[in-house]
PDB file of C-alpha atoms in Angstrom:
ATOM      1  CA  UNK A  10      74.235 168.575 113.127  1.00  0.00           C
ATOM      2  CA  UNK A  11      73.875 169.483 116.831  1.00  0.00           C
ATOM      3  CA  UNK A  12      75.400 172.906 115.882  1.00  0.00           C
ATOM      4  CA  UNK A  13      72.902 173.198 113.223  1.00  0.00           C
ATOM      5  CA  UNK A  14      70.016 172.241 115.545  1.00  0.00           C
ATOM      6  CA  UNK A  15      71.004 174.876 118.024  1.00  0.00           C
ATOM      7  CA  UNK A  16      71.109 177.648 115.442  1.00  0.00           C
ATOM      8  CA  UNK A  17      67.542 176.574 114.446  1.00  0.00           C
ATOM      9  CA  UNK A  18      66.404 176.855 117.925  1.00  0.00           C
ATOM     10  CA  UNK A  19      68.089 180.361 118.310  1.00  0.00           C
ATOM     11  CA  UNK A  20      66.142 181.450 115.088  1.00  0.00           C
ATOM     12  CA  UNK A  21      62.625 179.804 115.472  1.00  0.00           C
ATOM     13  CA  UNK A  22      61.936 181.279 118.987  1.00  0.00           C
ATOM     14  CA  UNK A  23      61.164 184.909 117.522  1.00  0.00           C
ATOM     15  CA  UNK A  24      58.287 183.333 115.206  1.00  0.00           C
ATOM     16  CA  UNK A  25      55.485 182.707 117.509  1.00  0.00           C
ATOM     17  CA  UNK A  26      53.101 180.110 116.929  1.00  0.00           C
ATOM     18  CA  UNK A  27      54.763 179.656 113.365  1.00  0.00           C
ATOM     19  CA  UNK A  28      57.800 178.594 115.241  1.00  0.00           C
ATOM     20  CA  UNK A  29      55.867 175.838 116.981  1.00  0.00           C
ATOM     21  CA  UNK A  30      54.911 174.274 113.675  1.00  0.00           C
ATOM     22  CA  UNK A  31      58.420 174.669 112.238  1.00  0.00           C
ATOM     23  CA  UNK A  32      59.819 173.142 115.203  1.00  0.00           C
ATOM     24  CA  UNK A  33      57.476 170.140 114.989  1.00  0.00           C
ATOM     25  CA  UNK A  34      58.010 169.712 111.608  1.00  0.00           C
ATOM     26  CA  UNK A  35      61.900 169.657 111.925  1.00  0.00           C
ATOM     27  CA  UNK A  36      61.538 167.174 114.681  1.00  0.00           C
ATOM     28  CA  UNK A  37      59.415 165.133 112.366  1.00  0.00           C
ATOM     29  CA  UNK A  38      62.196 165.215 109.918  1.00  0.00           C
ATOM     30  CA  UNK A  39      64.974 164.348 112.293  1.00  0.00           C
ATOM     31  CA  UNK A  40      62.854 161.253 113.253  1.00  0.00           C
ATOM     32  CA  UNK A  41      62.573 159.973 109.327  1.00  0.00           C
ATOM     33  CA  UNK A  42      66.280 160.607 108.869  1.00  0.00           C
ATOM     34  CA  UNK A  43      67.418 158.861 112.059  1.00  0.00           C
ATOM     35  CA  UNK A  44      68.756 161.879 113.398  1.00  0.00           C
ATOM     36  CA  UNK A  45      68.720 161.901 117.427  1.00  0.00           C
ATOM     37  CA  UNK A  46      66.226 164.551 118.467  1.00  0.00           C
ATOM     38  CA  UNK A  47      66.911 164.751 122.287  1.00  0.00           C
ATOM     39  CA  UNK A  48      68.379 168.186 121.746  1.00  0.00           C
ATOM     40  CA  UNK A  49      65.407 169.282 120.358  1.00  0.00           C
ATOM     41  CA  UNK A  50      63.089 167.619 122.982  1.00  0.00           C
ATOM     42  CA  UNK A  51      64.951 169.258 125.955  1.00  0.00           C
ATOM     43  CA  UNK A  52      65.307 172.472 123.987  1.00  0.00           C
ATOM     44  CA  UNK A  53      61.417 173.015 123.458  1.00  0.00           C
ATOM     45  CA  UNK A  54      61.017 172.942 127.419  1.00  0.00           C
ATOM     46  CA  UNK A  55      63.648 175.711 127.547  1.00  0.00           C
ATOM     47  CA  UNK A  56      62.200 177.567 124.670  1.00  0.00           C
ATOM     48  CA  UNK A  57      58.492 177.248 125.142  1.00  0.00           C
ATOM     49  CA  UNK A  58      57.839 175.948 128.544  1.00  0.00           C
ATOM     50  CA  UNK A  59      56.238 172.786 129.857  1.00  0.00           C
ATOM     51  CA  UNK A  60      53.003 173.036 128.198  1.00  0.00           C
ATOM     52  CA  UNK A  61      53.679 174.266 124.878  1.00  0.00           C
ATOM     53  CA  UNK A  62      57.055 172.412 124.665  1.00  0.00           C
ATOM     54  CA  UNK A  63      55.201 169.191 125.375  1.00  0.00           C
ATOM     55  CA  UNK A  64      52.569 169.519 122.781  1.00  0.00           C
ATOM     56  CA  UNK A  65      55.202 170.675 120.282  1.00  0.00           C
ATOM     57  CA  UNK A  66      57.540 167.689 120.733  1.00  0.00           C
ATOM     58  CA  UNK A  67      54.596 165.039 120.799  1.00  0.00           C
ATOM     59  CA  UNK A  68      53.403 166.711 117.498  1.00  0.00           C
ATOM     60  CA  UNK A  69      56.603 166.523 116.000  1.00  0.00           C
ATOM     61  CA  UNK A  70      57.143 162.731 117.379  1.00  0.00           C
ATOM     62  CA  UNK A  71      54.024 161.358 116.195  1.00  0.00           C
ATOM     63  CA  UNK A  72      54.186 162.842 112.819  1.00  0.00           C
ATOM     64  CA  UNK A  73      57.730 161.536 112.231  1.00  0.00           C
ATOM     65  CA  UNK A  74      56.795 158.033 113.710  1.00  0.00           C
ATOM     66  CA  UNK A  75      53.763 157.918 111.340  1.00  0.00           C
ATOM     67  CA  UNK A  76      55.694 159.082 108.159  1.00  0.00           C
ATOM     68  CA  UNK A  77      58.458 156.502 109.108  1.00  0.00           C
ATOM     69  CA  UNK A  78      55.534 153.886 109.468  1.00  0.00           C
ATOM     70  CA  UNK A  79      54.045 154.570 106.096  1.00  0.00           C
ATOM     71  CA  UNK A  80      57.309 154.750 104.280  1.00  0.00           C
ATOM     72  CA  UNK A  81      57.919 151.173 105.587  1.00  0.00           C
ATOM     73  CA  UNK A  82      54.735 149.953 104.572  1.00  0.00           C
ATOM     74  CA  UNK A  83      55.528 151.321 100.862  1.00  0.00           C
ATOM     75  CA  UNK A  84      58.648 152.656  99.085  1.00  0.00           C
ATOM     76  CA  UNK A  85      60.961 151.518 101.830  1.00  0.00           C
ATOM     77  CA  UNK A  86      59.567 148.181 102.485  1.00  0.00           C
ATOM     78  CA  UNK A  87      62.263 146.065 101.031  1.00  0.00           C
ATOM     79  CA  UNK A  88      64.988 148.000 102.694  1.00  0.00           C
ATOM     80  CA  UNK A  89      63.413 147.698 106.213  1.00  0.00           C
ATOM     81  CA  UNK A  90      62.928 144.119 105.754  1.00  0.00           C
ATOM     82  CA  UNK A  91      66.865 143.916 105.080  1.00  0.00           C
ATOM     83  CA  UNK A  92      67.368 145.850 108.119  1.00  0.00           C
ATOM     84  CA  UNK A  93      65.293 143.504 110.527  1.00  0.00           C
ATOM     85  CA  UNK A  94      66.014 140.039 108.867  1.00  0.00           C
ATOM     86  CA  UNK A  95      67.212 137.710 111.227  1.00  0.00           C
ATOM     87  CA  UNK A  96      66.402 140.188 114.381  1.00  0.00           C
ATOM     88  CA  UNK A  97      64.829 137.593 116.696  1.00  0.00           C
ATOM     89  CA  UNK A  98      63.354 140.453 119.083  1.00  0.00           C
ATOM     90  CA  UNK A  99      61.610 141.985 116.014  1.00  0.00           C
ATOM     91  CA  UNK A 100      60.195 138.599 115.027  1.00  0.00           C
ATOM     92  CA  UNK A 101      58.822 138.353 118.433  1.00  0.00           C
ATOM     93  CA  UNK A 102      57.430 141.678 118.319  1.00  0.00           C
ATOM     94  CA  UNK A 103      55.687 140.880 115.128  1.00  0.00           C
ATOM     95  CA  UNK A 104      54.050 137.824 116.606  1.00  0.00           C
ATOM     96  CA  UNK A 105      53.140 139.661 119.808  1.00  0.00           C
ATOM     97  CA  UNK A 106      51.549 142.477 117.581  1.00  0.00           C
ATOM     98  CA  UNK A 107      49.443 139.845 115.670  1.00  0.00           C
ATOM     99  CA  UNK A 108      48.037 138.675 119.082  1.00  0.00           C
ATOM    100  CA  UNK A 109      47.652 141.915 120.880  1.00  0.00           C
ATOM    101  CA  UNK A 110      47.758 144.723 118.394  1.00  0.00           C
ATOM    102  CA  UNK A 111      48.061 148.143 119.672  1.00  0.00           C
ATOM    103  CA  UNK A 112      48.660 147.334 123.092  1.00  0.00           C
ATOM    104  CA  UNK A 113      52.253 146.158 122.430  1.00  0.00           C
ATOM    105  CA  UNK A 114      52.862 149.207 120.177  1.00  0.00           C
ATOM    106  CA  UNK A 115      51.893 151.349 123.622  1.00  0.00           C
ATOM    107  CA  UNK A 116      54.186 149.339 125.800  1.00  0.00           C
ATOM    108  CA  UNK A 117      56.957 149.523 123.413  1.00  0.00           C
ATOM    109  CA  UNK A 118      56.523 153.294 123.320  1.00  0.00           C
ATOM    110  CA  UNK A 119      56.592 153.466 127.157  1.00  0.00           C
ATOM    111  CA  UNK A 120      59.585 151.061 127.441  1.00  0.00           C
ATOM    112  CA  UNK A 121      63.241 151.545 125.856  1.00  0.00           C
ATOM    113  CA  UNK A 122      63.246 148.167 124.527  1.00  0.00           C
ATOM    114  CA  UNK A 123      64.029 149.307 120.703  1.00  0.00           C
ATOM    115  CA  UNK A 124      65.699 152.364 119.481  1.00  0.00           C
ATOM    116  CA  UNK A 125      63.069 155.225 118.720  1.00  0.00           C
ATOM    117  CA  UNK A 126      63.914 155.773 114.975  1.00  0.00           C
ATOM    118  CA  UNK A 127      64.434 152.078 114.073  1.00  0.00           C
ATOM    119  CA  UNK A 128      61.272 150.713 115.594  1.00  0.00           C
ATOM    120  CA  UNK A 129      59.087 153.507 113.815  1.00  0.00           C
ATOM    121  CA  UNK A 130      60.056 151.875 110.436  1.00  0.00           C
ATOM    122  CA  UNK A 131      59.962 148.347 111.959  1.00  0.00           C
ATOM    123  CA  UNK A 132      56.393 148.790 113.090  1.00  0.00           C
ATOM    124  CA  UNK A 133      55.539 149.289 109.448  1.00  0.00           C
ATOM    125  CA  UNK A 134      56.270 145.799 108.651  1.00  0.00           C
ATOM    126  CA  UNK A 135      53.970 144.462 111.383  1.00  0.00           C
ATOM    127  CA  UNK A 136      50.179 143.839 110.888  1.00  0.00           C
ATOM    128  CA  UNK A 137      49.293 146.871 113.153  1.00  0.00           C
ATOM    129  CA  UNK A 138      46.769 149.300 111.263  1.00  0.00           C
ATOM    130  CA  UNK A 139      47.635 153.053 110.821  1.00  0.00           C
ATOM    131  CA  UNK A 140      45.225 154.521 113.245  1.00  0.00           C
ATOM    132  CA  UNK A 141      45.843 152.182 116.184  1.00  0.00           C
ATOM    133  CA  UNK A 142      49.641 152.739 115.666  1.00  0.00           C
ATOM    134  CA  UNK A 143      49.204 156.428 115.811  1.00  0.00           C
ATOM    135  CA  UNK A 144      46.844 156.354 118.997  1.00  0.00           C
ATOM    136  CA  UNK A 145      48.958 154.055 120.812  1.00  0.00           C
ATOM    137  CA  UNK A 146      52.237 155.732 119.818  1.00  0.00           C
ATOM    138  CA  UNK A 147      51.021 159.264 120.896  1.00  0.00           C
ATOM    139  CA  UNK A 148      49.554 158.070 124.213  1.00  0.00           C
ATOM    140  CA  UNK A 149      52.666 156.105 124.952  1.00  0.00           C
ATOM    141  CA  UNK A 150      55.111 158.800 124.267  1.00  0.00           C
ATOM    142  CA  UNK A 151      53.567 161.415 126.736  1.00  0.00           C
ATOM    143  CA  UNK A 152      55.521 159.960 129.886  1.00  0.00           C
ATOM    144  CA  UNK A 153      58.760 160.425 128.318  1.00  0.00           C
ATOM    145  CA  UNK A 154      58.127 163.357 126.407  1.00  0.00           C
ATOM    146  CA  UNK A 155      56.803 165.360 129.568  1.00  0.00           C
ATOM    147  CA  UNK A 156      59.672 164.268 131.529  1.00  0.00           C
ATOM    148  CA  UNK A 157      62.413 165.406 129.535  1.00  0.00           C
ATOM    149  CA  UNK A 158      60.623 168.810 128.230  1.00  0.00           C
ATOM    150  CA  UNK A 159      60.189 169.503 131.959  1.00  0.00           C
ATOM    151  CA  UNK A 160      63.979 168.707 132.523  1.00  0.00           C
ATOM    152  CA  UNK A 161      64.501 171.371 129.789  1.00  0.00           C
ATOM    153  CA  UNK A 162      62.047 173.903 131.062  1.00  0.00           C
ATOM    154  CA  UNK A 163      63.560 173.156 134.669  1.00  0.00           C
ATOM    155  CA  UNK A 164      67.134 173.727 133.803  1.00  0.00           C
ATOM    156  CA  UNK A 165      66.336 176.935 131.534  1.00  0.00           C
ATOM    157  CA  UNK A 166      64.639 178.236 134.775  1.00  0.00           C
ATOM    158  CA  UNK A 167      67.468 177.439 137.271  1.00  0.00           C
ATOM    159  CA  UNK A 168      69.960 179.075 134.697  1.00  0.00           C
ATOM    160  CA  UNK A 169      67.866 182.121 134.585  1.00  0.00           C
ATOM    161  CA  UNK A 170      68.490 184.901 136.981  1.00  0.00           C
ATOM    162  CA  UNK A 171      64.805 185.802 137.006  1.00  0.00           C
ATOM    163  CA  UNK A 172      63.396 183.090 139.427  1.00  0.00           C
ATOM    164  CA  UNK A 173      63.865 183.171 142.921  1.00  0.00           C
ATOM    165  CA  UNK A 174      65.855 180.240 144.833  1.00  0.00           C
ATOM    166  CA  UNK A 175      62.595 178.594 146.135  1.00  0.00           C
ATOM    167  CA  UNK A 176      61.034 178.448 142.698  1.00  0.00           C
ATOM    168  CA  UNK A 177      64.219 176.901 141.059  1.00  0.00           C
ATOM    169  CA  UNK A 178      64.292 174.223 143.773  1.00  0.00           C
ATOM    170  CA  UNK A 179      60.967 173.431 142.992  1.00  0.00           C
ATOM    171  CA  UNK A 180      61.429 173.182 139.323  1.00  0.00           C
ATOM    172  CA  UNK A 181      64.440 171.081 139.785  1.00  0.00           C
ATOM    173  CA  UNK A 182      62.750 168.856 142.135  1.00  0.00           C
ATOM    174  CA  UNK A 183      59.783 168.405 139.876  1.00  0.00           C
ATOM    175  CA  UNK A 184      61.973 167.603 136.998  1.00  0.00           C
ATOM    176  CA  UNK A 185      63.740 164.719 138.935  1.00  0.00           C
ATOM    177  CA  UNK A 186      60.347 163.285 140.178  1.00  0.00           C
ATOM    178  CA  UNK A 187      58.990 163.392 136.519  1.00  0.00           C
ATOM    179  CA  UNK A 188      62.050 161.700 135.400  1.00  0.00           C
ATOM    180  CA  UNK A 189      61.808 159.059 138.331  1.00  0.00           C
ATOM    181  CA  UNK A 190      58.218 158.495 137.460  1.00  0.00           C
ATOM    182  CA  UNK A 191      58.968 157.734 133.905  1.00  0.00           C
ATOM    183  CA  UNK A 192      61.667 155.449 134.518  1.00  0.00           C
ATOM    184  CA  UNK A 193      59.446 153.717 136.974  1.00  0.00           C
ATOM    185  CA  UNK A 194      56.440 153.408 134.190  1.00  0.00           C
ATOM    186  CA  UNK A 195      59.421 152.276 131.489  1.00  0.00           C
ATOM    187  CA  UNK A 196      60.328 149.442 133.970  1.00  0.00           C
ATOM    188  CA  UNK A 197      56.834 148.271 134.451  1.00  0.00           C
ATOM    189  CA  UNK A 198      56.153 148.427 130.633  1.00  0.00           C
ATOM    190  CA  UNK A 199      59.517 146.500 129.975  1.00  0.00           C
ATOM    191  CA  UNK A 200      58.291 143.770 132.467  1.00  0.00           C
ATOM    192  CA  UNK A 201      54.938 143.362 130.472  1.00  0.00           C
ATOM    193  CA  UNK A 202      56.756 143.200 127.146  1.00  0.00           C
ATOM    194  CA  UNK A 203      59.105 140.549 128.320  1.00  0.00           C
ATOM    195  CA  UNK A 204      56.059 138.486 129.392  1.00  0.00           C
ATOM    196  CA  UNK A 205      54.683 138.799 125.884  1.00  0.00           C
ATOM    197  CA  UNK A 206      58.234 137.298 124.838  1.00  0.00           C
ATOM    198  CA  UNK A 207      59.889 140.253 123.056  1.00  0.00           C
ATOM    199  CA  UNK A 208      62.298 141.578 125.130  1.00  0.00           C
ATOM    200  CA  UNK A 209      65.455 139.358 126.515  1.00  0.00           C
ATOM    201  CA  UNK A 210      66.912 140.126 129.576  1.00  0.00           C
ATOM    202  CA  UNK A 211      70.168 141.381 128.143  1.00  0.00           C
ATOM    203  CA  UNK A 212      68.810 143.544 125.530  1.00  0.00           C
ATOM    204  CA  UNK A 213      70.390 146.797 125.067  1.00  0.00           C
ATOM    205  CA  UNK A 214      67.949 149.542 125.817  1.00  0.00           C
ATOM    206  CA  UNK A 215      68.164 152.689 123.910  1.00  0.00           C
ATOM    207  CA  UNK A 216      65.279 155.252 122.908  1.00  0.00           C
ATOM    208  CA  UNK A 217      66.006 158.717 121.538  1.00  0.00           C
ATOM    209  CA  UNK A 218      63.430 160.944 123.961  1.00  0.00           C
ATOM    210  CA  UNK A 219      60.204 162.088 122.253  1.00  0.00           C
TER     211      UNK A 219
END
């Protein structure tokens, strides 16, 4: 699958704006099919730069998260209910959303408490409405998306022979700072989630980057 995604990136780069749309659609499909999309997140920065890359990834991740959410509310509901049955953290999440709604969705997007593709579906079983879910997801994914797209862009710039040494240093330093800030924000969000009774201290943190 990783080789296939690499080939896709090589093909889509020459398509201009149409390539942006296709990239976002493939990203969304990866989210729905539980395919890790980190290679696409980093690749968007390398292919399109920070601004366009961030926009493309956010569009794809938001679309994928929304499709998974809607599928869980409809045709896949029984299957997702079996997946989440007996999961204490999900039950706590459901209770917290019942009290604070989109705020909890936003915090979960900021913090790596649940795997990204899993929680997209699990959110569909909660009481959060579609529009608040989409808005909270979009804004909550911005810090992590920005940091990893920046990392991909900086890596591409550093590997290129076109940029001078000073520019390469600035790019790499900027990527490190963005990543550190994102980690800090995630920790703050994790503390807020724990205060809501969702995450346990020994929870396994894992979230594919968006």
